Tab-separated table of C-alpha atoms in Angstrom:
chain	number	residue	atom	x	y	z
C	25	MET	CA	106.572	129.847	126.959
C	26	PRO	CA	109.998	131.051	127.490
C	27	PHE	CA	113.199	130.491	125.817
C	28	ARG	CA	114.179	127.218	127.522
C	29	ILE	CA	116.983	124.978	126.213
C	30	VAL	CA	115.847	121.201	125.002
C	31	LEU	CA	119.851	119.913	123.000
C	32	GLN	CA	122.723	120.838	124.900
C	33	GLN	CA	125.919	120.120	122.553
C	34	ALA	CA	126.814	116.929	124.485
C	35	ASP	CA	122.611	115.667	123.309
C	36	ILE	CA	123.368	116.991	120.021
C	37	ALA	CA	126.587	114.854	119.763
C	38	ARG	CA	124.670	111.540	120.769
C	39	ALA	CA	121.480	112.166	118.358
C	40	LEU	CA	124.126	112.290	114.874
C	41	THR	CA	126.220	109.566	116.427
C	42	ARG	CA	123.391	107.398	116.538
C	43	ILE	CA	121.745	108.798	112.837
C	44	SER	CA	125.448	107.417	111.937
C	45	HIS	CA	124.734	104.458	113.211
C	46	GLU	CA	121.083	104.091	111.225
C	47	ILE	CA	122.186	105.922	108.402
C	48	LEU	CA	125.228	103.057	108.112
C	49	GLU	CA	122.868	100.272	109.753
C	50	SER	CA	120.206	101.100	106.531
C	51	ASN	CA	122.481	101.751	103.524
C	52	ARG	CA	124.643	97.862	104.854
C	53	GLY	CA	127.758	99.840	105.298
C	54	PRO	CA	129.555	103.228	104.408
C	55	ASP	CA	128.951	101.887	100.044
C	56	ASP	CA	127.384	104.815	97.712
C	57	LEU	CA	127.130	107.427	100.396
C	58	VAL	CA	127.103	110.554	99.825
C	59	ILE	CA	125.977	112.684	102.309
C	60	LEU	CA	124.556	116.465	101.743
C	61	GLY	CA	123.414	119.350	103.274
C	62	ILE	CA	121.170	121.618	103.048
C	63	PRO	CA	123.236	125.698	104.018
C	64	THR	CA	124.336	126.980	105.813
C	65	ARG	CA	123.856	125.020	109.472
C	66	GLY	CA	122.595	121.295	107.345
C	67	VAL	CA	125.966	121.670	105.483
C	68	ILE	CA	127.540	121.841	109.278
C	69	LEU	CA	125.956	119.173	110.329
C	70	ALA	CA	126.301	116.667	106.712
C	71	GLU	CA	129.884	117.638	106.801
C	72	ARG	CA	130.171	115.928	111.647
C	73	ILE	CA	128.102	112.520	109.991
C	74	ALA	CA	130.490	112.053	106.974
C	75	ARG	CA	133.376	112.765	108.869
C	76	LEU	CA	131.587	110.256	112.055
C	77	ILE	CA	130.171	107.666	109.195
C	78	SER	CA	133.842	107.267	108.123
C	79	ASP	CA	135.985	106.964	112.058
C	80	ILE	CA	132.457	104.270	112.301
C	81	SER	CA	133.533	102.234	109.524
C	82	GLY	CA	137.324	103.476	108.405
C	83	ARG	CA	136.117	103.692	104.625
C	84	PRO	CA	135.597	108.122	103.800
C	85	VAL	CA	133.088	109.065	102.942
C	86	ALA	CA	131.652	112.194	100.400
C	87	SER	CA	129.542	115.280	101.714
C	88	GLY	CA	129.341	118.142	100.160
C	89	SER	CA	126.067	120.933	100.121
C	90	LEU	CA	122.668	121.431	97.963
C	91	ASP	CA	121.842	125.123	98.098
C	92	VAL	CA	117.769	125.576	96.980
C	93	THR	CA	117.414	129.254	97.698
C	94	MET	CA	116.942	129.644	93.151
C	95	TYR	CA	114.385	126.514	93.954
C	96	ARG	CA	112.284	127.473	96.305
C	97	ASP	CA	108.377	128.321	96.503
C	98	ASP	CA	108.262	131.324	97.856
C	99	LEU	CA	110.712	133.661	96.492
C	100	SER	CA	108.549	136.392	95.674
C	101	ARG	CA	106.637	136.510	99.640
C	102	ASN	CA	109.875	136.969	101.310
C	103	PRO	CA	113.283	139.371	100.649
C	104	THR	CA	115.779	137.838	98.121
C	105	ARG	CA	117.841	135.523	99.326
C	106	ALA	CA	121.723	135.069	98.649
C	107	PRO	CA	122.342	131.762	97.287
C	108	SER	CA	125.320	129.007	99.015
C	109	PRO	CA	127.013	127.438	96.292
C	110	THR	CA	126.558	123.953	95.586
C	111	ARG	CA	129.580	121.314	95.730
C	112	VAL	CA	129.279	117.872	95.068
C	113	PRO	CA	131.671	114.777	94.322
C	114	ALA	CA	133.627	115.566	91.572
C	115	THR	CA	132.300	112.006	90.710
C	116	GLY	CA	128.962	113.507	90.215
C	117	ILE	CA	125.786	111.789	92.175
C	118	ASP	CA	124.176	109.396	89.741
C	119	GLY	CA	123.838	106.167	91.491
C	120	SER	CA	124.937	107.182	94.514
C	121	VAL	CA	122.526	107.615	97.884
C	122	VAL	CA	122.739	110.346	99.475
C	123	VAL	CA	121.180	111.716	102.411
C	124	LEU	CA	119.490	114.764	102.483
C	125	VAL	CA	120.822	116.826	105.696
C	126	ASP	CA	118.616	119.795	107.488
C	127	ASP	CA	119.039	120.724	111.019
C	128	VAL	CA	114.522	121.593	111.390
C	129	LEU	CA	112.327	120.334	109.338
C	130	TYR	CA	109.123	122.022	109.188
C	131	SER	CA	106.976	122.363	106.354
C	132	GLY	CA	109.111	120.618	104.840
C	133	ARG	CA	109.171	122.936	101.698
C	134	THR	CA	112.710	123.737	101.425
C	135	ILE	CA	113.111	120.172	101.543
C	136	ARG	CA	110.335	120.064	98.214
C	137	ALA	CA	113.181	122.763	96.899
C	138	ALA	CA	115.838	120.301	97.521
C	139	LEU	CA	114.484	117.553	96.118
C	140	ASP	CA	114.566	119.467	92.706
C	141	ALA	CA	117.486	120.741	93.307
C	142	LEU	CA	118.864	117.273	93.056
C	143	GLY	CA	117.261	116.138	90.605
C	144	ASP	CA	118.639	119.388	87.634
C	145	ILE	CA	122.116	117.459	88.928
C	146	GLY	CA	122.041	114.456	88.553
C	147	ARG	CA	120.066	111.789	89.260
C	148	PRO	CA	120.982	109.009	92.631
C	149	ARG	CA	119.450	105.212	93.510
C	150	VAL	CA	118.011	106.832	96.755
C	151	VAL	CA	118.054	109.982	98.158
C	152	ARG	CA	117.042	110.332	102.602
C	153	LEU	CA	116.320	112.827	105.047
C	154	ALA	CA	118.109	112.991	108.140
C	155	THR	CA	117.637	116.052	111.085
C	156	LEU	CA	118.465	116.493	113.574
C	157	ILE	CA	114.724	118.004	114.559
C	158	ASP	CA	111.642	117.527	113.507
C	159	ARG	CA	109.369	119.517	114.922
C	160	GLY	CA	106.506	118.978	112.762
C	161	HIS	CA	103.641	121.083	110.897
C	162	ARG	CA	104.602	119.355	107.317
C	163	GLU	CA	102.839	121.454	104.315
C	164	LEU	CA	103.444	118.473	101.925
C	165	PRO	CA	104.066	114.169	102.669
C	166	ILE	CA	107.540	114.606	103.198
C	167	ARG	CA	109.369	112.856	106.118
C	168	PRO	CA	111.911	112.004	108.186
C	169	ASP	CA	114.361	109.008	107.716
C	170	PHE	CA	116.764	110.013	110.361
C	171	VAL	CA	115.605	112.027	112.975
C	172	GLY	CA	117.781	113.577	116.188
C	173	LYS	CA	114.876	114.520	117.865
C	174	ASN	CA	111.149	115.290	117.780
C	175	LEU	CA	109.970	118.513	119.253
C	176	PRO	CA	106.611	119.093	119.308
C	177	SER	CA	105.592	122.649	118.981
C	178	ALA	CA	103.278	125.553	118.438
C	179	GLN	CA	103.798	127.280	115.288
C	180	GLY	CA	104.025	130.232	117.226
C	181	GLU	CA	106.672	128.711	118.641
C	182	ARG	CA	110.135	129.420	117.284
C	183	ILE	CA	113.684	126.617	117.336
C	184	TYR	CA	116.687	127.658	117.259
C	185	VAL	CA	120.157	125.478	116.986
C	186	ARG	CA	123.456	126.872	116.736
C	187	LEU	CA	126.665	125.312	116.017
C	188	HIS	CA	129.997	126.014	116.633
C	189	GLU	CA	131.465	126.242	113.468
C	190	SER	CA	128.332	129.268	112.164
C	191	ASP	CA	127.450	130.607	115.866
C	192	GLY	CA	130.190	129.757	117.979
C	193	ASP	CA	128.227	127.723	120.931
C	194	GLU	CA	125.885	125.414	120.461
C	195	PHE	CA	122.708	123.992	121.187
C	196	VAL	CA	118.765	124.043	120.244
C	197	SER	CA	116.210	126.077	122.235
C	198	ILE	CA	112.462	126.945	121.163
C	199	ASP	CA	110.724	129.410	122.674
C	200	GLY	CA	107.761	130.998	122.279
C	201	GLY	CA	107.683	133.716	120.194
C	202	GLU	CA	111.003	136.331	121.555
C	203	SER	CA	114.890	136.073	120.582
C	204	PRO	CA	117.110	134.309	122.527
C	205	GLY	CA	118.393	137.071	121.584
C	206	GLN	CA	121.818	135.627	120.398
C	207	ASN	CA	121.791	134.302	115.682
C	208	GLY	CA	121.221	131.156	116.138
C	209	ALA	CA	118.871	130.318	112.939
C	210	GLN	CA	115.136	130.082	113.858
C	211	LYS	CA	112.274	128.228	111.723
M	11	MET	CA	117.643	146.016	94.300
M	12	LYS	CA	114.400	146.932	92.885
M	13	HIS	CA	115.801	148.784	89.364
M	14	LEU	CA	119.321	147.992	87.995
M	15	LEU	CA	120.442	151.707	86.471
M	16	SER	CA	123.579	152.586	86.606
M	17	THR	CA	127.153	150.887	88.996
M	18	ARG	CA	127.558	154.138	90.849
M	19	ASP	CA	124.672	153.337	92.597
M	20	LEU	CA	126.419	150.132	93.543
M	21	THR	CA	128.231	150.104	97.193
M	22	ARG	CA	131.327	147.924	96.532
M	23	ASP	CA	129.304	144.763	99.283
M	24	GLU	CA	126.257	145.014	96.121
M	25	ALA	CA	129.015	145.172	93.018
M	26	ILE	CA	130.466	142.033	95.690
M	27	GLY	CA	127.306	140.558	96.303
M	28	ILE	CA	125.615	140.822	92.267
M	29	LEU	CA	129.610	139.280	91.819
M	30	ASP	CA	128.525	136.368	94.135
M	31	VAL	CA	125.573	135.297	92.919
M	32	ALA	CA	126.636	135.856	89.447
M	33	GLU	CA	129.555	132.330	89.819
M	34	ASP	CA	126.023	130.542	91.461
M	35	MET	CA	124.877	131.592	88.258
M	36	ALA	CA	127.939	130.227	86.413
M	37	ASP	CA	128.624	126.823	87.922
M	38	VAL	CA	124.785	126.145	86.782
M	39	GLN	CA	125.752	126.768	83.034
M	40	SER	CA	129.037	123.743	84.135
M	41	ARG	CA	125.808	121.321	84.839
M	42	GLU	CA	123.629	119.019	81.802
M	43	VAL	CA	121.046	121.086	82.820
M	44	ARG	CA	121.475	124.022	82.864
M	45	LYS	CA	118.090	125.928	83.417
M	46	LEU	CA	116.284	126.856	87.621
M	47	PRO	CA	112.828	126.973	88.115
M	48	THR	CA	113.160	130.243	89.885
M	49	LEU	CA	111.012	133.485	87.787
M	50	ARG	CA	108.496	130.781	86.593
M	51	GLY	CA	105.430	132.324	85.675
M	52	ARG	CA	107.459	136.210	85.679
M	53	THR	CA	107.614	137.840	82.177
M	54	VAL	CA	110.974	139.778	81.314
M	55	VAL	CA	110.512	142.049	78.159
M	56	ASN	CA	113.537	143.386	76.082
M	57	LEU	CA	112.467	146.576	75.924
M	58	PHE	CA	115.636	147.740	72.771
M	59	PHE	CA	115.273	151.555	70.401
M	60	GLU	CA	118.704	150.968	70.005
M	61	ASP	CA	120.256	147.299	67.748
M	62	SER	CA	121.347	145.393	69.878
M	63	THR	CA	122.542	141.551	69.214
M	64	ARG	CA	124.966	140.972	71.215
M	65	THR	CA	123.026	141.820	74.557
M	66	ARG	CA	119.525	141.224	73.964
M	67	ILE	CA	120.634	136.944	73.352
M	68	SER	CA	121.553	137.859	76.242
M	69	PHE	CA	120.149	138.752	78.752
M	70	GLU	CA	116.988	135.942	76.747
M	71	ALA	CA	118.829	133.198	77.654
M	72	ALA	CA	119.579	134.627	80.966
M	73	ALA	CA	115.854	135.437	81.320
M	74	LYS	CA	115.551	131.840	79.670
M	75	ARG	CA	117.007	129.807	81.729
M	76	LEU	CA	115.848	131.006	85.030
M	77	SER	CA	112.440	129.511	83.860
M	78	ALA	CA	111.274	133.800	83.114
M	79	ASP	CA	108.598	134.769	80.013
M	80	VAL	CA	111.142	136.654	77.750
M	81	ILE	CA	109.219	139.664	75.343
M	82	ASN	CA	111.655	140.612	72.158
M	83	PHE	CA	109.871	144.615	71.770
M	84	SER	CA	112.000	146.364	68.734
M	85	ALA	CA	111.749	149.669	68.793
M	86	LYS	CA	111.856	148.992	64.947
M	87	GLY	CA	108.917	148.447	63.028
M	88	SER	CA	106.668	148.574	65.779
M	89	SER	CA	104.638	150.982	66.585
M	90	VAL	CA	107.735	153.094	68.357
M	91	SER	CA	108.550	154.238	64.804
M	92	LYS	CA	104.394	155.655	64.153
M	93	GLY	CA	105.029	158.319	67.291
M	94	GLU	CA	104.549	155.884	69.601
M	95	SER	CA	105.918	157.913	73.266
M	96	LEU	CA	108.030	156.299	76.086
M	97	LYS	CA	104.910	156.456	78.265
M	98	ASP	CA	102.119	155.045	75.855
M	99	THR	CA	104.814	151.782	75.384
M	100	ALA	CA	105.321	151.491	79.271
M	101	GLN	CA	101.553	151.491	79.879
M	102	THR	CA	100.854	148.967	77.330
M	103	LEU	CA	104.052	146.505	78.735
M	104	ALA	CA	102.331	147.332	82.842
M	105	ALA	CA	99.125	145.550	80.840
M	106	ILE	CA	100.785	142.266	79.926
M	107	GLY	CA	101.905	142.173	83.774
M	108	ALA	CA	105.575	142.572	83.213
M	109	ASP	CA	107.606	141.705	85.318
M	110	ALA	CA	111.049	143.879	84.568
M	111	VAL	CA	111.969	145.595	81.783
M	112	VAL	CA	115.369	145.569	79.827
M	113	ILE	CA	115.834	148.329	78.265
M	114	ARG	CA	118.280	150.379	75.871
M	115	HIS	CA	117.476	153.349	74.504
M	116	PRO	CA	119.429	155.678	72.449
M	117	ALA	CA	119.181	158.744	75.166
M	118	SER	CA	121.062	158.970	78.326
M	119	GLY	CA	118.772	158.358	81.229
M	120	ALA	CA	115.483	156.956	79.455
M	121	PRO	CA	115.749	153.865	81.988
M	122	GLN	CA	115.770	156.231	85.610
M	123	VAL	CA	112.922	158.216	83.470
M	124	LEU	CA	111.120	154.842	83.462
M	125	ALA	CA	111.962	153.227	87.081
M	126	GLN	CA	110.998	156.615	88.100
M	127	SER	CA	107.393	157.309	86.415
M	128	ASN	CA	104.382	155.141	88.176
M	129	TRP	CA	104.090	154.251	84.868
M	130	ILE	CA	104.860	150.735	85.489
M	131	GLU	CA	106.291	148.931	88.527
M	132	ALA	CA	107.591	146.724	86.778
M	133	GLY	CA	112.249	147.048	87.636
M	134	ILE	CA	114.255	148.634	85.512
M	135	ILE	CA	117.020	147.301	83.900
M	136	ASN	CA	118.990	149.666	81.991
M	137	ALA	CA	121.166	147.601	78.484
M	138	GLY	CA	123.256	150.506	77.525
M	139	ASP	CA	120.918	154.047	77.614
M	140	GLY	CA	122.747	156.792	75.366
M	141	THR	CA	126.541	157.887	76.858
M	142	HIS	CA	125.727	157.587	79.867
M	143	GLU	CA	125.680	153.380	81.177
M	144	HIS	CA	125.973	149.851	80.534
M	145	PRO	CA	125.982	148.666	83.727
M	146	THR	CA	125.337	144.994	83.343
M	147	GLN	CA	129.015	145.307	81.058
M	148	GLY	CA	130.498	146.607	83.168
M	149	LEU	CA	129.532	143.855	86.158
M	150	LEU	CA	130.362	141.086	83.369
M	151	ASP	CA	133.447	142.699	82.992
M	152	ALA	CA	134.916	142.970	86.858
M	153	PHE	CA	133.315	139.605	86.971
M	154	THR	CA	135.638	138.154	84.650
M	155	ILE	CA	138.830	140.046	86.152
M	156	ARG	CA	138.154	139.147	89.132
M	157	ARG	CA	137.735	135.468	87.557
M	158	ARG	CA	140.500	135.353	85.740
M	159	LEU	CA	142.845	136.618	89.148
M	160	HIS	CA	141.050	134.528	91.969
M	161	GLY	CA	139.376	131.513	89.204
M	162	THR	CA	137.266	129.391	91.776
M	163	ALA	CA	138.315	131.436	95.208
M	164	SER	CA	136.593	133.931	93.289
M	165	ARG	CA	133.442	134.632	95.987
M	166	GLY	CA	133.579	137.208	99.052
M	167	ARG	CA	136.685	138.982	96.696
M	168	SER	CA	136.823	142.868	95.322
M	169	LEU	CA	139.084	144.399	93.258
M	170	ASP	CA	141.749	145.984	95.233
M	171	GLY	CA	145.189	146.612	93.597
M	172	VAL	CA	144.181	145.447	90.011
M	173	ARG	CA	145.151	147.600	87.222
M	174	VAL	CA	143.019	148.357	84.685
M	175	THR	CA	144.030	150.640	81.745
M	176	ILE	CA	141.017	151.974	79.942
M	177	VAL	CA	141.341	152.538	75.167
M	178	GLY	CA	139.834	154.259	73.266
M	179	ASP	CA	136.661	156.006	72.613
M	180	ILE	CA	136.225	157.290	76.410
M	181	LEU	CA	133.497	159.991	74.866
M	182	HIS	CA	131.022	157.814	73.614
M	183	SER	CA	131.496	155.296	76.283
M	184	ARG	CA	128.720	154.039	78.363
M	185	VAL	CA	130.708	151.077	79.050
M	186	ALA	CA	133.697	153.126	80.135
M	187	ARG	CA	131.748	155.102	82.818
M	188	SER	CA	129.918	151.251	84.269
M	189	ASN	CA	133.435	149.896	84.132
M	190	VAL	CA	135.384	153.369	86.053
M	191	TRP	CA	132.817	153.370	88.284
M	192	LEU	CA	132.024	149.945	89.172
M	193	LEU	CA	136.424	149.149	89.492
M	194	THR	CA	137.286	152.056	91.773
M	195	SER	CA	134.952	150.972	94.410
M	196	LEU	CA	135.779	147.387	93.875
M	197	GLY	CA	139.441	148.164	94.122
M	198	ALA	CA	140.462	148.762	91.218
M	199	GLN	CA	143.466	151.270	89.486
M	200	VAL	CA	142.029	152.561	86.888
M	201	HIS	CA	143.543	154.461	83.881
M	202	LEU	CA	141.951	156.132	80.492
M	203	VAL	CA	144.596	156.623	77.840
M	204	ALA	CA	142.425	158.197	74.481
M	205	PRO	CA	143.184	161.107	72.074
M	206	ALA	CA	142.232	164.307	74.359
M	207	THR	CA	138.581	164.714	71.807
M	208	LEU	CA	137.598	161.922	72.440
M	209	LEU	CA	137.576	161.832	76.183
M	210	PRO	CA	134.379	163.797	78.578
M	211	VAL	CA	135.007	167.539	80.111
M	212	GLY	CA	134.636	166.682	83.633
M	213	ILE	CA	136.954	164.003	83.423
M	214	ALA	CA	139.523	165.608	86.054
M	215	ASN	CA	136.255	164.940	88.045
M	216	TRP	CA	136.158	160.841	87.739
M	217	PRO	CA	138.234	158.275	90.307
M	218	VAL	CA	141.184	157.798	87.204
M	219	THR	CA	144.245	158.771	85.700
M	220	VAL	CA	144.679	160.359	82.585
M	221	GLY	CA	146.876	159.843	79.461
M	222	TYR	CA	147.238	160.200	75.781
M	223	ASP	CA	150.281	158.326	75.527
M	224	PHE	CA	149.112	154.616	75.465
M	225	ASP	CA	152.386	153.286	75.044
M	226	GLU	CA	153.490	155.065	78.188
M	227	ALA	CA	150.575	153.131	79.903
M	228	ILE	CA	152.049	149.918	78.622
M	229	ASP	CA	155.529	150.620	80.384
M	230	ALA	CA	154.428	151.421	83.317
M	231	GLY	CA	152.635	147.910	83.349
M	232	THR	CA	148.863	147.228	84.220
M	233	ASP	CA	147.026	143.810	84.834
M	234	VAL	CA	144.394	144.718	82.288
M	235	VAL	CA	144.033	146.406	79.213
M	236	MET	CA	140.057	147.022	78.415
M	237	MET	CA	140.249	148.206	74.433
M	238	LEU	CA	136.623	149.992	73.583
M	239	ARG	CA	134.891	150.182	70.233
M	240	ILE	CA	135.034	153.269	68.336
M	241	GLN	CA	131.608	153.757	67.714
M	242	ALA	CA	131.821	156.006	64.475
M	243	GLU	CA	127.875	155.824	64.514
M	244	ARG	CA	127.715	158.899	66.940
M	245	MET	CA	130.296	160.728	65.009
M	246	MET	CA	128.468	162.233	62.740
M	247	SER	CA	130.744	165.296	63.189
M	248	GLY	CA	133.733	163.445	62.060
M	249	GLY	CA	137.219	165.182	63.625
M	250	PHE	CA	138.294	163.509	66.484
M	251	PHE	CA	140.639	161.789	65.061
M	252	PRO	CA	142.420	162.357	61.349
M	253	ASN	CA	142.053	159.001	60.299
M	254	ALA	CA	141.830	155.246	61.168
M	255	ARG	CA	145.018	154.321	59.846
M	256	GLU	CA	146.671	157.326	62.592
M	257	TYR	CA	144.080	155.726	65.601
M	258	SER	CA	144.853	152.590	64.994
M	259	LYS	CA	149.163	153.507	64.610
M	260	ARG	CA	148.614	155.696	67.988
M	261	TRP	CA	145.896	153.646	69.959
M	262	GLY	CA	144.982	150.394	68.318
M	263	LEU	CA	146.373	147.017	70.469
M	264	ASP	CA	147.927	146.182	67.324
M	265	ASP	CA	150.776	143.090	66.969
M	266	ALA	CA	153.630	144.919	68.198
M	267	ARG	CA	151.895	146.327	71.675
M	268	VAL	CA	150.461	143.206	72.624
M	269	ASP	CA	154.027	142.196	72.881
M	270	ARG	CA	155.262	143.940	75.020
M	271	LEU	CA	152.109	143.413	77.733
M	272	HIS	CA	153.402	141.506	80.347
M	273	ALA	CA	152.406	137.506	80.206
M	274	ALA	CA	150.084	137.844	82.645
M	275	THR	CA	148.361	140.900	81.539
M	276	MET	CA	144.608	140.001	79.842
M	277	VAL	CA	143.380	141.534	77.038
M	278	MET	CA	138.854	142.664	77.511
M	279	HIS	CA	137.245	144.260	74.036
M	280	PRO	CA	132.961	144.354	74.623
M	281	GLY	CA	132.518	143.793	71.200
M	282	PRO	CA	131.763	143.619	68.272
M	283	MET	CA	135.522	145.053	67.835
M	284	ASN	CA	136.357	146.913	64.671
M	285	ARG	CA	139.685	143.773	64.254
M	286	GLY	CA	142.753	146.309	62.310
M	287	LEU	CA	141.340	149.780	63.493
M	288	GLU	CA	141.184	149.366	67.613
M	289	ILE	CA	142.400	146.123	67.932
M	290	SER	CA	143.974	143.747	65.875
M	291	SER	CA	143.436	140.395	65.458
M	292	ARG	CA	145.884	139.014	66.942
M	293	ALA	CA	145.432	141.024	70.393
M	294	ALA	CA	141.401	140.107	69.718
M	295	ASP	CA	142.031	135.714	68.980
M	296	SER	CA	145.657	135.679	71.808
M	297	PRO	CA	144.964	133.229	75.212
M	298	ARG	CA	145.570	136.607	77.109
M	299	SER	CA	142.028	138.300	74.781
M	300	THR	CA	139.328	137.108	77.012
M	301	VAL	CA	136.300	138.304	74.522
M	302	LEU	CA	133.935	135.504	74.576
M	303	GLU	CA	134.582	134.569	78.520
M	304	GLN	CA	132.727	137.817	78.613
M	305	VAL	CA	130.385	137.085	76.123
M	306	ALA	CA	129.011	134.088	78.449
M	307	ASN	CA	130.386	135.333	81.911
M	308	GLY	CA	127.237	138.141	80.188
M	309	VAL	CA	124.667	135.577	81.048
M	310	SER	CA	125.820	134.763	84.381
M	311	VAL	CA	125.670	138.331	85.722
M	312	ARG	CA	122.589	138.946	83.557
M	313	MET	CA	121.311	135.726	85.000
M	314	ALA	CA	123.019	137.453	88.968
M	315	VAL	CA	120.707	140.251	88.551
M	316	LEU	CA	117.746	139.870	86.529
M	317	TYR	CA	117.384	137.573	90.269
M	318	LEU	CA	118.511	140.132	92.588
M	319	VAL	CA	115.471	142.462	90.476
M	320	LEU	CA	112.644	140.348	90.224
M	321	SER	CA	112.714	137.925	93.487
M	322	GLY	CA	111.929	138.719	96.818
M	323	GLU	CA	108.593	141.357	98.166
M	324	ARG	CA	108.892	144.338	94.821
M	325	GLY	CA	109.904	147.632	96.888
M	326	GLU	CA	111.519	146.207	99.834
M	327	LEU	CA	114.548	146.550	98.401
M	328	SER	CA	116.444	150.279	96.976
C-alpha cells in the first residue's frame, strides 16, 4: 500500500481537543491531574493536552515526561537506546490521577514498561492512557482510555507521526513499508 | 558500546553521551526506589587482581541497582594465586555465563588482551590496569566537574575552556592518563604539575601543558585542582623525591595554597587520600572539595557504562 496521510494538522488538533475534554469529563474536573508523556512525541502531545485542559478549565494542570527505556523488555534485542530524562511535578505523583500519553499504541509493551516506571516513582490513585493513534496488534492486555484515531493496520504497515516541535511539520501517515523519506517516528 | 577499555578511544560525542546517560542514572539515585530492572538476568563479574575497595563496591552497587547478578572475584585466595592464567580464569567466567567482566589488573593492557581474545564473549570494562588507564574514574571526574559547573543543566554540555590542573604522581597514575585523554576530548585545557622525576617519558606528545611549580599554576588561575595520590606501592626503587616532607611542601595542597585558590576552584582527589602528604585535611574537607561527590557520581557513571555495554544486541556497536 502506498504512503497515505491519515491525519492532517487540523485533524490532530481536533483529536487532542476532544481527548482533553474527555479527560476533564471522566475526571470531573482538573483536580489532581498529572499528564505524563512518553518520549519523545508523547511528551509533546502531553504538553499540548495539559495546555488545552488548562485553557478549558481555567486552572493549571501539571505535565511531565516519563522515560521507559530502562524498563523495556527488549533491551537485548535492539540497538542501545539512549534514555531521556523523567520529569514529574516537584510534589510527586502520589495520590494523583496520572494520564499517560503516547503517540501510537501498538503492542502495549511500551505502556507495560511505563506502568513499571511509574510504580518506582510513586503511587498514583489512578492511571489512565491516552494515545493519538491506536493501530491494534496488542501483545498484552492493555487498552487505552482516550484515543485520537483508531487506525486498523496490517503488521507490515508503518505509522509515522510527525509533530511541529520535533519534526518541523505535522501529520500522521501510514505506508506499506516504504519510508516516506522523512524522519518521523515510525511505529 | 561493546567494551570500555580506555578514554582515549572515546570521541567527544560518545563521552558526552555516556555522561548524559549517567545524568539519568543519577536521577534514579535521588528517588525512593533506587533500583531499575534494566539488567535483570545479566551477570556481572568483578574480577579484581589488585586490592580495591572503592572501585569494587562502586561497580557492585551500580550493577545491583540495575538488577544484575554480581559475582565478586578476588585474585587473592583464588586459583590465580595457585598459578592459574588469565586465559583459564576468563574461560571459567565464560562457562559460568558472565555477560560483563569488570577487570582490575596490575598489568597495563590486561583488559585489552581479554577483550581481543576469543576466551570470553562478555563485555569487558577496564577498572584500572597497571599505570595505563582507569576510564570510569576519568568519566566520573568529568561528570563531577560538569555537574559543579552546570548543575541540573549539564545534559549535552562539554567542558570547553575549563582549566584543569592535575598535580602529583603523573608517572604512575592511570587516573591522570584517563583524565588527560577524556578532559581534552571534552574541550578542557589540562595542565600537569609534578616533580620532573614523576613525569612519564613522551609527555611532550600529550595534549597538555606541563610545569613543575604548583604555586605558579595557582597564580595563573585554574577552575579545577586535581590532586593525585603518591603511589608508594609502585615506587619500589625510591628516589622519586627526597622525602615526604619536601614533597608535601612543594607539591602538596596545604592550607596556605587552598586559601590562595579562587573561590570557585574545585578540589578533586580520586582517593584514597594521603592526608598531610598530597592534600591537607582542611583542603580535603572544605566545601570546594568534591571527594564525596566523586564517590557518589562514580555509581551513576558505572551504571551508565554497564547499561551501555550490556544493553543492545551484543556486538552491533563498536
